[in-house]
mmCIF file of C-alpha atoms and ligand atoms in Angstrom:
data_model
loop_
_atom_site.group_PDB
_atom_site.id
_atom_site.type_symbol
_atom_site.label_atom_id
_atom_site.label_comp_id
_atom_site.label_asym_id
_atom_site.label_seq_id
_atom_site.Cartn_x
_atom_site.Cartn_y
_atom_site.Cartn_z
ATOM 1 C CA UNK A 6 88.157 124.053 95.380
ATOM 2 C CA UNK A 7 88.908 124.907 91.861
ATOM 3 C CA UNK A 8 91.164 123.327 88.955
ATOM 4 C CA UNK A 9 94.015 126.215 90.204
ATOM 5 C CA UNK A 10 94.063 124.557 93.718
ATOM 6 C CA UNK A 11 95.597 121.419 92.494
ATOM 7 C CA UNK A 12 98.671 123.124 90.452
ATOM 8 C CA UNK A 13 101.229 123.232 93.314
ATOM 9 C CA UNK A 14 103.234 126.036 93.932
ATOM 10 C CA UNK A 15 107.103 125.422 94.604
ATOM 11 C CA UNK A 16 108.316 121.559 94.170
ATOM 12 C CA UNK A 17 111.811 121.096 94.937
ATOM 13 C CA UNK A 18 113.190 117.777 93.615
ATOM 14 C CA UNK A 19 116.632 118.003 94.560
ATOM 15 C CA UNK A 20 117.065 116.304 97.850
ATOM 16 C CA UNK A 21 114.552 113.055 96.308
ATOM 17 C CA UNK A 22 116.312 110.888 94.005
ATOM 18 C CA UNK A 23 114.832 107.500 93.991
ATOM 19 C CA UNK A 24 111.690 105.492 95.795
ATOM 20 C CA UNK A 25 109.173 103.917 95.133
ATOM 21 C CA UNK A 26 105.257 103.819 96.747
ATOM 22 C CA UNK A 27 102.533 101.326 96.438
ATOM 23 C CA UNK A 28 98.947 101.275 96.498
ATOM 24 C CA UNK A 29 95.624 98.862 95.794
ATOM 25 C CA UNK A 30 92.736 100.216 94.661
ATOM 26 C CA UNK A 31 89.572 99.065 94.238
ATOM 27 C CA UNK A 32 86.963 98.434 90.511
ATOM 28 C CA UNK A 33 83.440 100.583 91.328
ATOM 29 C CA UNK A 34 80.136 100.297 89.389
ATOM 30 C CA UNK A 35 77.415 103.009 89.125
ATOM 31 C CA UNK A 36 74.322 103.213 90.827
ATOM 32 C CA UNK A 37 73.198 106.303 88.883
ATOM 33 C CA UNK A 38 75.725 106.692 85.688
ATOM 34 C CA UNK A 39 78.149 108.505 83.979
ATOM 35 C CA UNK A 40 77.242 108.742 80.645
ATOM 36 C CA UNK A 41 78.485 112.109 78.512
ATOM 37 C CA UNK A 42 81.396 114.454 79.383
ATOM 38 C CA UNK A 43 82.716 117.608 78.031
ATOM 39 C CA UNK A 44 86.493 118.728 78.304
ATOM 40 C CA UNK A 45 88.258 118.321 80.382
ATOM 41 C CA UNK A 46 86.709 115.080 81.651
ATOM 42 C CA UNK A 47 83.296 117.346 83.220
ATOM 43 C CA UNK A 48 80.475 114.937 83.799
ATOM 44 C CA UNK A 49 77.271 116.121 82.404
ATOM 45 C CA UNK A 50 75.917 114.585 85.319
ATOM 46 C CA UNK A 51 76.836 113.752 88.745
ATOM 47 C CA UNK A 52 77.124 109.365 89.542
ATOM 48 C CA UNK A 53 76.818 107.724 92.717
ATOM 49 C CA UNK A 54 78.982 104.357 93.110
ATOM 50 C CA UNK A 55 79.442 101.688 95.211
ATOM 51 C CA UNK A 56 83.180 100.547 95.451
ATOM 52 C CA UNK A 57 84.132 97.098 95.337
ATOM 53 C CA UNK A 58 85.772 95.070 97.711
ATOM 54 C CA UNK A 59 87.426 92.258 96.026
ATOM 55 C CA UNK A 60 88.478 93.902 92.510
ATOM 56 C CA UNK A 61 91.377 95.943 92.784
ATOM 57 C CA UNK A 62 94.368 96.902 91.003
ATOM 58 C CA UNK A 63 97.601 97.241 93.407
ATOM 59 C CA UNK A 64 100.482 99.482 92.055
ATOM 60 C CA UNK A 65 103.957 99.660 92.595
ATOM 61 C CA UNK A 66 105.646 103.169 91.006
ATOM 62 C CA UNK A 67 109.381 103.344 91.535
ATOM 63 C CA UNK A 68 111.403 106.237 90.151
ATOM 64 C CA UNK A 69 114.948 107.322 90.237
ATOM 65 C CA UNK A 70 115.978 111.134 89.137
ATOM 66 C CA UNK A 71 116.905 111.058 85.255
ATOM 67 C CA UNK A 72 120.991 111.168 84.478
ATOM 68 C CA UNK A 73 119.920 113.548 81.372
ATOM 69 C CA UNK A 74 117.364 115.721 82.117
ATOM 70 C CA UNK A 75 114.329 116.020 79.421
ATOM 71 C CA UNK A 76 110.867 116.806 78.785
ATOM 72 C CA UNK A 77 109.911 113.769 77.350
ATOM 73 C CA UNK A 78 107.909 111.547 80.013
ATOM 74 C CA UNK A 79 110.461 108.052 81.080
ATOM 75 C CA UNK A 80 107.820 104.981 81.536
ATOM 76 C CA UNK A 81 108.421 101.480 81.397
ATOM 77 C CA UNK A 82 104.756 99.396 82.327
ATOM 78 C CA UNK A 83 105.256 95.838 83.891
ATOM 79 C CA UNK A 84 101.864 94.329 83.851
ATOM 80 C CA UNK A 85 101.390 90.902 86.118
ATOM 81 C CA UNK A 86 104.903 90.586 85.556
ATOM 82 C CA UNK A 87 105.706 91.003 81.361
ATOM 83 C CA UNK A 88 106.572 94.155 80.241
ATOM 84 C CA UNK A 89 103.692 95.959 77.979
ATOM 85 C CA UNK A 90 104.152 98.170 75.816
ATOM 86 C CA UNK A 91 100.779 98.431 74.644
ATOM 87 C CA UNK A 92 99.553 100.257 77.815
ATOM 88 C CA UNK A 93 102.463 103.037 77.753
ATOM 89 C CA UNK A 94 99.905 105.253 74.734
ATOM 90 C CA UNK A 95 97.344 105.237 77.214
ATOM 91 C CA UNK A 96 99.761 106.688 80.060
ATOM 92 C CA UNK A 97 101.705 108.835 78.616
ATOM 93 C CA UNK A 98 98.287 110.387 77.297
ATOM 94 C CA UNK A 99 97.514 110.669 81.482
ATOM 95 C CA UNK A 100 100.834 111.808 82.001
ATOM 96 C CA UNK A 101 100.034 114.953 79.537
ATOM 97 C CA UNK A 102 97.060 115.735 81.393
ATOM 98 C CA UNK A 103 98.437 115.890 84.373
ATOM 99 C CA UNK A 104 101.859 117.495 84.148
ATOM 100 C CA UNK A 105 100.267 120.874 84.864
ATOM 101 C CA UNK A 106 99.333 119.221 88.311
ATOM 102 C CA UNK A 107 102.254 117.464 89.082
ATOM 103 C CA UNK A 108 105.376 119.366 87.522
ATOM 104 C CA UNK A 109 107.896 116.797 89.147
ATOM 105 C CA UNK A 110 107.165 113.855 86.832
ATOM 106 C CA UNK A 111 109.334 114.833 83.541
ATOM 107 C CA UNK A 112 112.135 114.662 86.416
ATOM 108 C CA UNK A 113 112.196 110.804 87.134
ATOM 109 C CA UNK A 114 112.128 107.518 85.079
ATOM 110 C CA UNK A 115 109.275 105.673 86.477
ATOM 111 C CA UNK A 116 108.615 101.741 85.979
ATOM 112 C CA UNK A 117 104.962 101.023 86.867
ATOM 113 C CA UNK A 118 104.606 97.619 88.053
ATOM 114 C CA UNK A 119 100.616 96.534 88.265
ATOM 115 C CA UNK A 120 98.166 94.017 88.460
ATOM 116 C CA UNK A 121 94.420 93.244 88.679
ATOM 117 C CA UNK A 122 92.772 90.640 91.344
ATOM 118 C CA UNK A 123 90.397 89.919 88.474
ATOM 119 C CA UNK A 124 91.209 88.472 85.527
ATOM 120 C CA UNK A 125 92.324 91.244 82.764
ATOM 121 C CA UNK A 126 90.245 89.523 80.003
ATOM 122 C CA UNK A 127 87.408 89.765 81.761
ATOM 123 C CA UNK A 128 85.208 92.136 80.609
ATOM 124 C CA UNK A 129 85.794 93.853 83.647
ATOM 125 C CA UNK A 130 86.881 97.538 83.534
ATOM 126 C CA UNK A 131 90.210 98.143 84.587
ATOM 127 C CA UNK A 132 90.358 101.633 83.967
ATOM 128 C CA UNK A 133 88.950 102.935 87.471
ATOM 129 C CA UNK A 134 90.597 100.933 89.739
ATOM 130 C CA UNK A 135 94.433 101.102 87.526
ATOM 131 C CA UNK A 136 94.122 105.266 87.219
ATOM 132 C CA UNK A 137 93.414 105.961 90.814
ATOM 133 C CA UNK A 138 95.879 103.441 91.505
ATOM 134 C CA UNK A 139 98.177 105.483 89.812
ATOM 135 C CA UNK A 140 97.409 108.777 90.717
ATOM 136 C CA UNK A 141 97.920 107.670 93.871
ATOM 137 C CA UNK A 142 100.959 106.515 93.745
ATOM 138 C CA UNK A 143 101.909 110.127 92.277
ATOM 139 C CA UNK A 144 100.538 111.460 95.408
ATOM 140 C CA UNK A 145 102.666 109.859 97.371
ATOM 141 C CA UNK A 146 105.894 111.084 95.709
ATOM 142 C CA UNK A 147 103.823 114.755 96.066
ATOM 143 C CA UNK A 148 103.879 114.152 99.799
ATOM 144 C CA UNK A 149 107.114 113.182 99.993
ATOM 145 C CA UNK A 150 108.228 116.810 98.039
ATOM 146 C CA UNK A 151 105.721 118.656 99.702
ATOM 147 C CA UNK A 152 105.149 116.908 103.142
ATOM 148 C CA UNK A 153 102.725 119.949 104.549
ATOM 149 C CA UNK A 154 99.897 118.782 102.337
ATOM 150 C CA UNK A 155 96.555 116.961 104.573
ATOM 151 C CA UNK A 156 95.058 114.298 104.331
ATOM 152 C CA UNK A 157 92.163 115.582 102.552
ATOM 153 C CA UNK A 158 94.036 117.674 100.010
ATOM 154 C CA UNK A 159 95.683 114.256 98.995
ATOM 155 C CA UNK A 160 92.495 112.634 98.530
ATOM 156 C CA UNK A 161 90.678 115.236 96.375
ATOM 157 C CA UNK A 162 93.660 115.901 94.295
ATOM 158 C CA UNK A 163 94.140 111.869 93.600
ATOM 159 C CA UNK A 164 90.595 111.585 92.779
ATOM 160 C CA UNK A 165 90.994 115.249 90.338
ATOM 161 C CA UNK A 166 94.419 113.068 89.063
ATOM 162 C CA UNK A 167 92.891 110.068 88.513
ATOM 163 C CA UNK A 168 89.601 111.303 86.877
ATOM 164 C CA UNK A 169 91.947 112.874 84.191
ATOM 165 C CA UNK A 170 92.420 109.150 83.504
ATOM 166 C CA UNK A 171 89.591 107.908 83.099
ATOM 167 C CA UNK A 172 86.431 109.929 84.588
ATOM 168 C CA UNK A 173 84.789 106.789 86.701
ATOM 169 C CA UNK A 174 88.441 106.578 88.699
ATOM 170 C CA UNK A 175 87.692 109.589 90.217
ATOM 171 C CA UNK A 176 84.998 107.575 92.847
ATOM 172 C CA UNK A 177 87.906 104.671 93.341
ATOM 173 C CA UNK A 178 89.747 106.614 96.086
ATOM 174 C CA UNK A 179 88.007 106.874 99.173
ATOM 175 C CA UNK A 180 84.135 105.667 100.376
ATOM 176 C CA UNK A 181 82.020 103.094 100.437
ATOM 177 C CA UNK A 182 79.419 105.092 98.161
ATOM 178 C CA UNK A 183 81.145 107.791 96.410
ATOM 179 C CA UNK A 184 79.806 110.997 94.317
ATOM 180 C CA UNK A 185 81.328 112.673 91.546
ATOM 181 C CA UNK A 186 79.963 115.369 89.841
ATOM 182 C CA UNK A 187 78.310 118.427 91.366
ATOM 183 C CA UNK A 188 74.755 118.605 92.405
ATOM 184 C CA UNK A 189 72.821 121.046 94.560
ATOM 185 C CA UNK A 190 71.284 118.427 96.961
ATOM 186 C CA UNK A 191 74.673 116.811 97.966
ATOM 187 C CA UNK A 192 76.983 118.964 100.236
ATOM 188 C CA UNK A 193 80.558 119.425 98.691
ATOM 189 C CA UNK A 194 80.235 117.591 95.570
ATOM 190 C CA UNK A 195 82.115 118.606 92.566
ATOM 191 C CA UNK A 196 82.655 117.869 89.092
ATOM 192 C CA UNK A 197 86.307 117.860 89.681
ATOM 193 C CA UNK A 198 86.754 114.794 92.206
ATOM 194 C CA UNK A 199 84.638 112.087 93.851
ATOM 195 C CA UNK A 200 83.885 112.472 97.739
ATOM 196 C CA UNK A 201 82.535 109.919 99.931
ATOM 197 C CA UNK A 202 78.460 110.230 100.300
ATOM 198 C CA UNK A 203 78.529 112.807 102.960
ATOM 199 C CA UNK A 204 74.653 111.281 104.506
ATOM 200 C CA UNK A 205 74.183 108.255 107.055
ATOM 201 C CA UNK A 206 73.328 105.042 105.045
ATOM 202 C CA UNK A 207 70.729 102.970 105.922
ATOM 203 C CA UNK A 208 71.344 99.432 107.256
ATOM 204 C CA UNK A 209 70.244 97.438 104.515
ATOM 205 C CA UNK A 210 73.024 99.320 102.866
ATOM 206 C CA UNK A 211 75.696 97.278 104.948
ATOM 207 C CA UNK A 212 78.000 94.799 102.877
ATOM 208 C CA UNK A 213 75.822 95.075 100.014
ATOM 209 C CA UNK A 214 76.493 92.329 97.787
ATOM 210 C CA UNK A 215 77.618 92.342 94.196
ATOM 211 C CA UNK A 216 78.178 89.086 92.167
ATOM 212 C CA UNK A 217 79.433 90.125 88.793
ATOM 213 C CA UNK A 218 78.023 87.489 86.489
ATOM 214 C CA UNK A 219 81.025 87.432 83.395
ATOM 215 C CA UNK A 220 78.930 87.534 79.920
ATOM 216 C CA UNK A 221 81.680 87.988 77.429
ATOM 217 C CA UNK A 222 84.910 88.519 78.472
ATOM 218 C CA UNK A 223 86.322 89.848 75.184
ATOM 219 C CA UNK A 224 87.504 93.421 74.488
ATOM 220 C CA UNK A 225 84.637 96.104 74.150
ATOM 221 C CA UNK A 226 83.531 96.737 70.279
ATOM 222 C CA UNK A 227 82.893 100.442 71.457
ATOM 223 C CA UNK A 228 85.159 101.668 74.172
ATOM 224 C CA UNK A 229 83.327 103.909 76.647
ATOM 225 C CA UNK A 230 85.423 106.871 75.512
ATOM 226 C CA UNK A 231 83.350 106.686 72.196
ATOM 227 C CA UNK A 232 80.105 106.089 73.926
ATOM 228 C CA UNK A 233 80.538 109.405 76.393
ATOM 229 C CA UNK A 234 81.081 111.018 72.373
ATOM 230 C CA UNK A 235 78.496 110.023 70.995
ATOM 231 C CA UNK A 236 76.381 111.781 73.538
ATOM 232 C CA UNK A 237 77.243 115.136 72.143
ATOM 233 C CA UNK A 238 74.615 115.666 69.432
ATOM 234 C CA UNK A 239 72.635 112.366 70.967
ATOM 235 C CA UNK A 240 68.434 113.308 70.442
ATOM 236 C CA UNK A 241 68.181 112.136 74.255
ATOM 237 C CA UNK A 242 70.677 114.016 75.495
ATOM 238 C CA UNK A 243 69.147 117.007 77.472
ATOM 239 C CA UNK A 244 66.535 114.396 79.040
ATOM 240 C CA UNK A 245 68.817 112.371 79.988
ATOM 241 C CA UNK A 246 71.189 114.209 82.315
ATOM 242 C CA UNK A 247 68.059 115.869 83.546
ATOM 243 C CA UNK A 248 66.898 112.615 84.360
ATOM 244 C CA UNK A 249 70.363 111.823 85.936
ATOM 245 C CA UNK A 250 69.773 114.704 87.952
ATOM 246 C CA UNK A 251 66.677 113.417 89.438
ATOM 247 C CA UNK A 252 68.007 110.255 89.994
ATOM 248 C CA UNK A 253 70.666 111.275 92.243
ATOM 249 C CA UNK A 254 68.076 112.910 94.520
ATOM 250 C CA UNK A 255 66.209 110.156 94.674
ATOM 251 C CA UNK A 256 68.725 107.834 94.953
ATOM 252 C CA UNK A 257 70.677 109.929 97.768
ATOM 253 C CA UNK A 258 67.177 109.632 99.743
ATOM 254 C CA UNK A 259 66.793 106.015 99.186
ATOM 255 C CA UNK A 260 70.091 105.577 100.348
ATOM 256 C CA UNK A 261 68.831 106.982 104.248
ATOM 257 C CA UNK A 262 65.546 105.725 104.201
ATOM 258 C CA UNK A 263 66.257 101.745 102.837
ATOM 259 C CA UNK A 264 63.311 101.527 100.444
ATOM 260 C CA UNK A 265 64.821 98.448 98.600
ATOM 261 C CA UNK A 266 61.482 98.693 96.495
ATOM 262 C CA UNK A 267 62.364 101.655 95.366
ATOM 263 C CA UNK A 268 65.798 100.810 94.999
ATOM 264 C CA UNK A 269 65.792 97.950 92.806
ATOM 265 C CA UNK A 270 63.305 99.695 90.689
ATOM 266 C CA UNK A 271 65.635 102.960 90.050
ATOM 267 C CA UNK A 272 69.112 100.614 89.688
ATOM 268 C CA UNK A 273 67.712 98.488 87.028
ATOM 269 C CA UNK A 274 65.754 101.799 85.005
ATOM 270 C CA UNK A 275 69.315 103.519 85.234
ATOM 271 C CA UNK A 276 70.959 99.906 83.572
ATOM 272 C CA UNK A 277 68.392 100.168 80.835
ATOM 273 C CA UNK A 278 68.654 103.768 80.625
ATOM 274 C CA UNK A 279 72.581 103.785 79.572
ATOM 275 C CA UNK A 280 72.125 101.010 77.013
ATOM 276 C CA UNK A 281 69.221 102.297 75.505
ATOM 277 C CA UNK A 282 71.292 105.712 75.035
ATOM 278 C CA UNK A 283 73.913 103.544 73.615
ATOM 279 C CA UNK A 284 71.296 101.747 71.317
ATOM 280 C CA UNK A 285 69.713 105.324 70.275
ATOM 281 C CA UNK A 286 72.981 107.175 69.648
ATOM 282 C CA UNK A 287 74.092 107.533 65.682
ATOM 283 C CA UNK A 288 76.164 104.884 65.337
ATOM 284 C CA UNK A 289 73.864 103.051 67.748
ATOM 285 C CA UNK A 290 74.922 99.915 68.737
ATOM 286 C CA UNK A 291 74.480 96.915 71.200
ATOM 287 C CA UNK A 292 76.406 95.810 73.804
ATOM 288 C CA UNK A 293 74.330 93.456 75.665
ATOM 289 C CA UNK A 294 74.724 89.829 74.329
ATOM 290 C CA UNK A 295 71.766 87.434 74.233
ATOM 291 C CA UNK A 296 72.627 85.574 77.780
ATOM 292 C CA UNK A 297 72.790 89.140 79.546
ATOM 293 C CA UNK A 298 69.104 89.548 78.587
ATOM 294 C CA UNK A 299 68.419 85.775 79.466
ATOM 295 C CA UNK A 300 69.818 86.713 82.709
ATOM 296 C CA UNK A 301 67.722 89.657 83.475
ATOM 297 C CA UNK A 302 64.812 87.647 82.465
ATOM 298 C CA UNK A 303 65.878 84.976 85.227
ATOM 299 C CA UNK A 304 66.204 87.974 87.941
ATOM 300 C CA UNK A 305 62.997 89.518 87.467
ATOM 301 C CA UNK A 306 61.272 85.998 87.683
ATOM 302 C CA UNK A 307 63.437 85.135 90.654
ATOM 303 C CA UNK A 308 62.181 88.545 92.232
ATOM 304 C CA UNK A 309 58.767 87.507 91.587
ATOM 305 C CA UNK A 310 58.862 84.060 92.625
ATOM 306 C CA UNK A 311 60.797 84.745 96.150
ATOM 307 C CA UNK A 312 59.326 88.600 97.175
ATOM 308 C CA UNK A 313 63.145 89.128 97.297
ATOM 309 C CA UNK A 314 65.001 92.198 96.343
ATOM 310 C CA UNK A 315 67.470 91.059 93.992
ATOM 311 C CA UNK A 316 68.296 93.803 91.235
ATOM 312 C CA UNK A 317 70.962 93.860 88.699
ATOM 313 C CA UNK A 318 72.949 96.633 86.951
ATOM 314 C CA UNK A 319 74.959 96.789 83.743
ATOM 315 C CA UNK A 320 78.208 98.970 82.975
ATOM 316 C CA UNK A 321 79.094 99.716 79.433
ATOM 317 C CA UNK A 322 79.641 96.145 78.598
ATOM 318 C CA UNK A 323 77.569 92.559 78.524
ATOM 319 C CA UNK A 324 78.100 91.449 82.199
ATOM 320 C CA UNK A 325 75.345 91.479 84.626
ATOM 321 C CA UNK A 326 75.893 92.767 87.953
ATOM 322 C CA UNK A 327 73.611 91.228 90.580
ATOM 323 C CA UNK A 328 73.013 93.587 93.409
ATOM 324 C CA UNK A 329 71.188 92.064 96.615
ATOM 325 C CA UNK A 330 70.914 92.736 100.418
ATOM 326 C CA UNK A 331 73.795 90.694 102.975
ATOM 327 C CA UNK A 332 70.743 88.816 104.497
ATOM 328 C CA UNK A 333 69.768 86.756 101.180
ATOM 329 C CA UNK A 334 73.077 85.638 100.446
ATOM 330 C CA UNK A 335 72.585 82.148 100.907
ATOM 331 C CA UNK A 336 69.229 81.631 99.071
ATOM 332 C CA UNK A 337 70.465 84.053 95.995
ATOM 333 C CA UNK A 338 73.757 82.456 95.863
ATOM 334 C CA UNK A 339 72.104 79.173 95.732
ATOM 335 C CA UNK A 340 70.101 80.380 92.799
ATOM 336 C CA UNK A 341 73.153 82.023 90.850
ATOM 337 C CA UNK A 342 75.129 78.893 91.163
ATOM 338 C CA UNK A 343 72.496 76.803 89.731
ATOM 339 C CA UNK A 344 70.536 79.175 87.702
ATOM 340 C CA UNK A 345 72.798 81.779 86.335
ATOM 341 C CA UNK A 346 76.472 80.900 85.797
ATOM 342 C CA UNK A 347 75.307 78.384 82.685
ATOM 343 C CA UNK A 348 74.757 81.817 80.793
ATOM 344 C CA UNK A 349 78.589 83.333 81.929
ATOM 345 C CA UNK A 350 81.563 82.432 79.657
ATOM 346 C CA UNK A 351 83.379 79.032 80.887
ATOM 347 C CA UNK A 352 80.667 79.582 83.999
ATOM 348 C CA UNK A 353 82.763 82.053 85.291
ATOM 349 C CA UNK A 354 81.527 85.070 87.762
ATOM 350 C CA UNK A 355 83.093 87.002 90.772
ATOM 351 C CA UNK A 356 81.237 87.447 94.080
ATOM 352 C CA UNK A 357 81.929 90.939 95.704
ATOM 353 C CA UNK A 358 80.505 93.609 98.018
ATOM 354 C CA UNK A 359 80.765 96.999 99.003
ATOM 355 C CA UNK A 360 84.274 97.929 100.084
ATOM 356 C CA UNK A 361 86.082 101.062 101.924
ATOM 357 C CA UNK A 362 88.697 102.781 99.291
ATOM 358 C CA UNK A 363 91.858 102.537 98.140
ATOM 359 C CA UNK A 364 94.737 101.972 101.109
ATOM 360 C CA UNK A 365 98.861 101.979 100.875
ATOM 361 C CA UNK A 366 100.551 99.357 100.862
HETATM 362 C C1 LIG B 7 79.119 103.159 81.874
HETATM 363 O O1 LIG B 7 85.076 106.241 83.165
HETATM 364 O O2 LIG B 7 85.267 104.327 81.541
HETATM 365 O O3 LIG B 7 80.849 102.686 83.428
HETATM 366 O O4 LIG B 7 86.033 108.854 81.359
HETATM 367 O O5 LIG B 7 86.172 108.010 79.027
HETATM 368 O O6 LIG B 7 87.489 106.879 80.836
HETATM 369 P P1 LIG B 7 86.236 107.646 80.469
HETATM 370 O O7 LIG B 7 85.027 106.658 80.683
HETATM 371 P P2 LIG B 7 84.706 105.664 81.853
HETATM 372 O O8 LIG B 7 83.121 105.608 81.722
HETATM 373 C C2 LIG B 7 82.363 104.844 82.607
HETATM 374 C C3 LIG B 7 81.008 104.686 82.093
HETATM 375 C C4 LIG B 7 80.112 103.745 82.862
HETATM 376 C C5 LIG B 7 79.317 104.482 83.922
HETATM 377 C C6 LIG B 7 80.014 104.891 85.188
HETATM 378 O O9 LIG B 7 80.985 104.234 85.612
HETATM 379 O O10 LIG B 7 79.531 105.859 85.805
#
């Protein structure tokens, strides 16, 4: 597939006048990470994620044909209820990118009606989960124009949509583990849409568990759009997505063979490996906070202590991710209830686990 076989050929709008579609779909955090892009949102390197099962954003779009025709894009945003304003800059920057790709939305007036199962000041990246969410929804009124399209075409092309949102939406559409970005040792891939990992997962894969320990839930200093920036003339660069590169091999093989050793010592190097890129870029800057290193200190010592396989990854924030297998729930629940949350803002985390894509509602 190529950027050409996503710009539809004849869309008739006349005989659709109003509707409206809805959708939930789910947050996702890197295994191996998306860190540096080049127009228009191209990886430099190819991720692997896990999607989450209990944050999600769910989306209704309604639209009704415009009484005055125009080129100007007609969205009103009702988040959790209140209109906001403040998000239309970002959408209407989406909606630019993706005109090309879907011609038919300069024809309606759309009110996007959306909210988050986590809290929005949370720290917790809303981006992935609200873009697919949308795109989407978009798909949906391209399936209703265009009804010959399969099932497979509307995946990839909501995944190419929603990546033009934000690049890490692009693995919130379908899979468990998704990949995004092209690399030679993973059939199909491409830097133009996530697919699901095409291999068989091991067991110990199964309802992997994810407790998302909330550090600081205040607003970014440096907004990942920056950070992928600042990797242009970055003195690591070339190493890195080399390294990336690697990763992804070894990852996809850890994946089918269950070596949770190896596992938990990849996850956590790739954690490190995006902050210290963040730390060695020019600005450099910090986005752990104290707490999120007092955490990882707690991990590794609890890994010690128990022979257990407890990990943790970080996204481009201060929250701590704790990764660990369905069997030591109990025991490492135990020990983030009464260990960890006394280092999470008003004690406050999120248990989750490896979900299955976004589905209509
Ligand atoms: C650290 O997808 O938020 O979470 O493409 O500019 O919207 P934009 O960036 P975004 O970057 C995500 C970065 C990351 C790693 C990852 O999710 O792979």
């Amino acid at each position: 597939m190529t950027e050409k076989d996503f710009i539809p050929k004849k869309i008739n709008t006349s005989n659709l006048k109003k509707g409206s579609f809805s959708w939930r779909s789910p947050s996702n955090i890197a295994l191996i990470k998306y860190w540096g892009k080049s127009e228009p949102q191209i990886p430099k390197n190819s991720s692997i994620s896990f999607t989450l099962n209990n944050c999600h954003t769910t989306t209704i779009l309604e639209f009704s044909k415009k009484e005055n025709p125009s080129k100007e894009f007609s969205i009103k945003v009702v988040f959790e209820g209140e209109t906001k304003d403040s998000f239309k800059p970002k959408i209407v920057k989406f909606f630019e990118r993706i005109e090309k790709y879907v011609p038919f939305i300069t024809k309606y007036d759309f009110v996007i009606k959306t909210k988050n199962s986590f809290p929005h000041s949370s720290g917790i990246a809303s981006s992935a989960s609200g873009m697919s969410a949308l795109a989407l929804c978009l798909m949906s009124i391209q399936k209703e124009l265009n009804p010959e399209i399969s099932d497979e075409y509307f995946n990839q092309k909501a995944s190419f949509l929603a990546r033009l949102g934000s690049g890490s939406a692009a693995r919130s559409v379908e899979g468990d583990l998704v990949v995004w970005g092209q690399h030679d040792d993973i059939k199909a891939s491409s830097d133009l849409y996530g697919i699901k990992f095409p291999f068989k997962v091991h067991k110990k894969f199964k309802n992997y568990q994810d407790t998302i320990l909330l550090v600081d839930k205040g607003e970014k200093q440096v907004s990942s759009t920056i950070g992928h920036n600042l990797m242009i003339d970055h003195p690591f660069a070339k190493k890195r997505f080399k390294q990336a590169d690697k990763n992804i091999s070894k990852l996809s093989e850890i994946l089918q063979n269950g070596n949770l050793t190896a596992f938990v010592n990849l996850i956590e190097s790739e954690a490190l490996t995006l902050h210290a890129m963040m730390m060695t870029s020019n600005p450099y800057y910090i986005l752990m906070k104290p707490n999120t290193l007092k955490i990882i200190e707690k991990i590794w010592k609890y890994r010690r202590d128990n022979k257990s396989d407890i990990c943790f990854t970080l996204d481009a924030g201060a929250n701590v991710h704790v990764l660990f297998p369905e069997r030591e729930k109990e025991k490492i629940n135990t020990f983030i209830t009464s260990e960890l949350i006394l280092f999470c803002q008003n004690n406050h985390y999120i248990c989750d686990y490896v979900g299955f894509g976004a589905r209509q509602l």
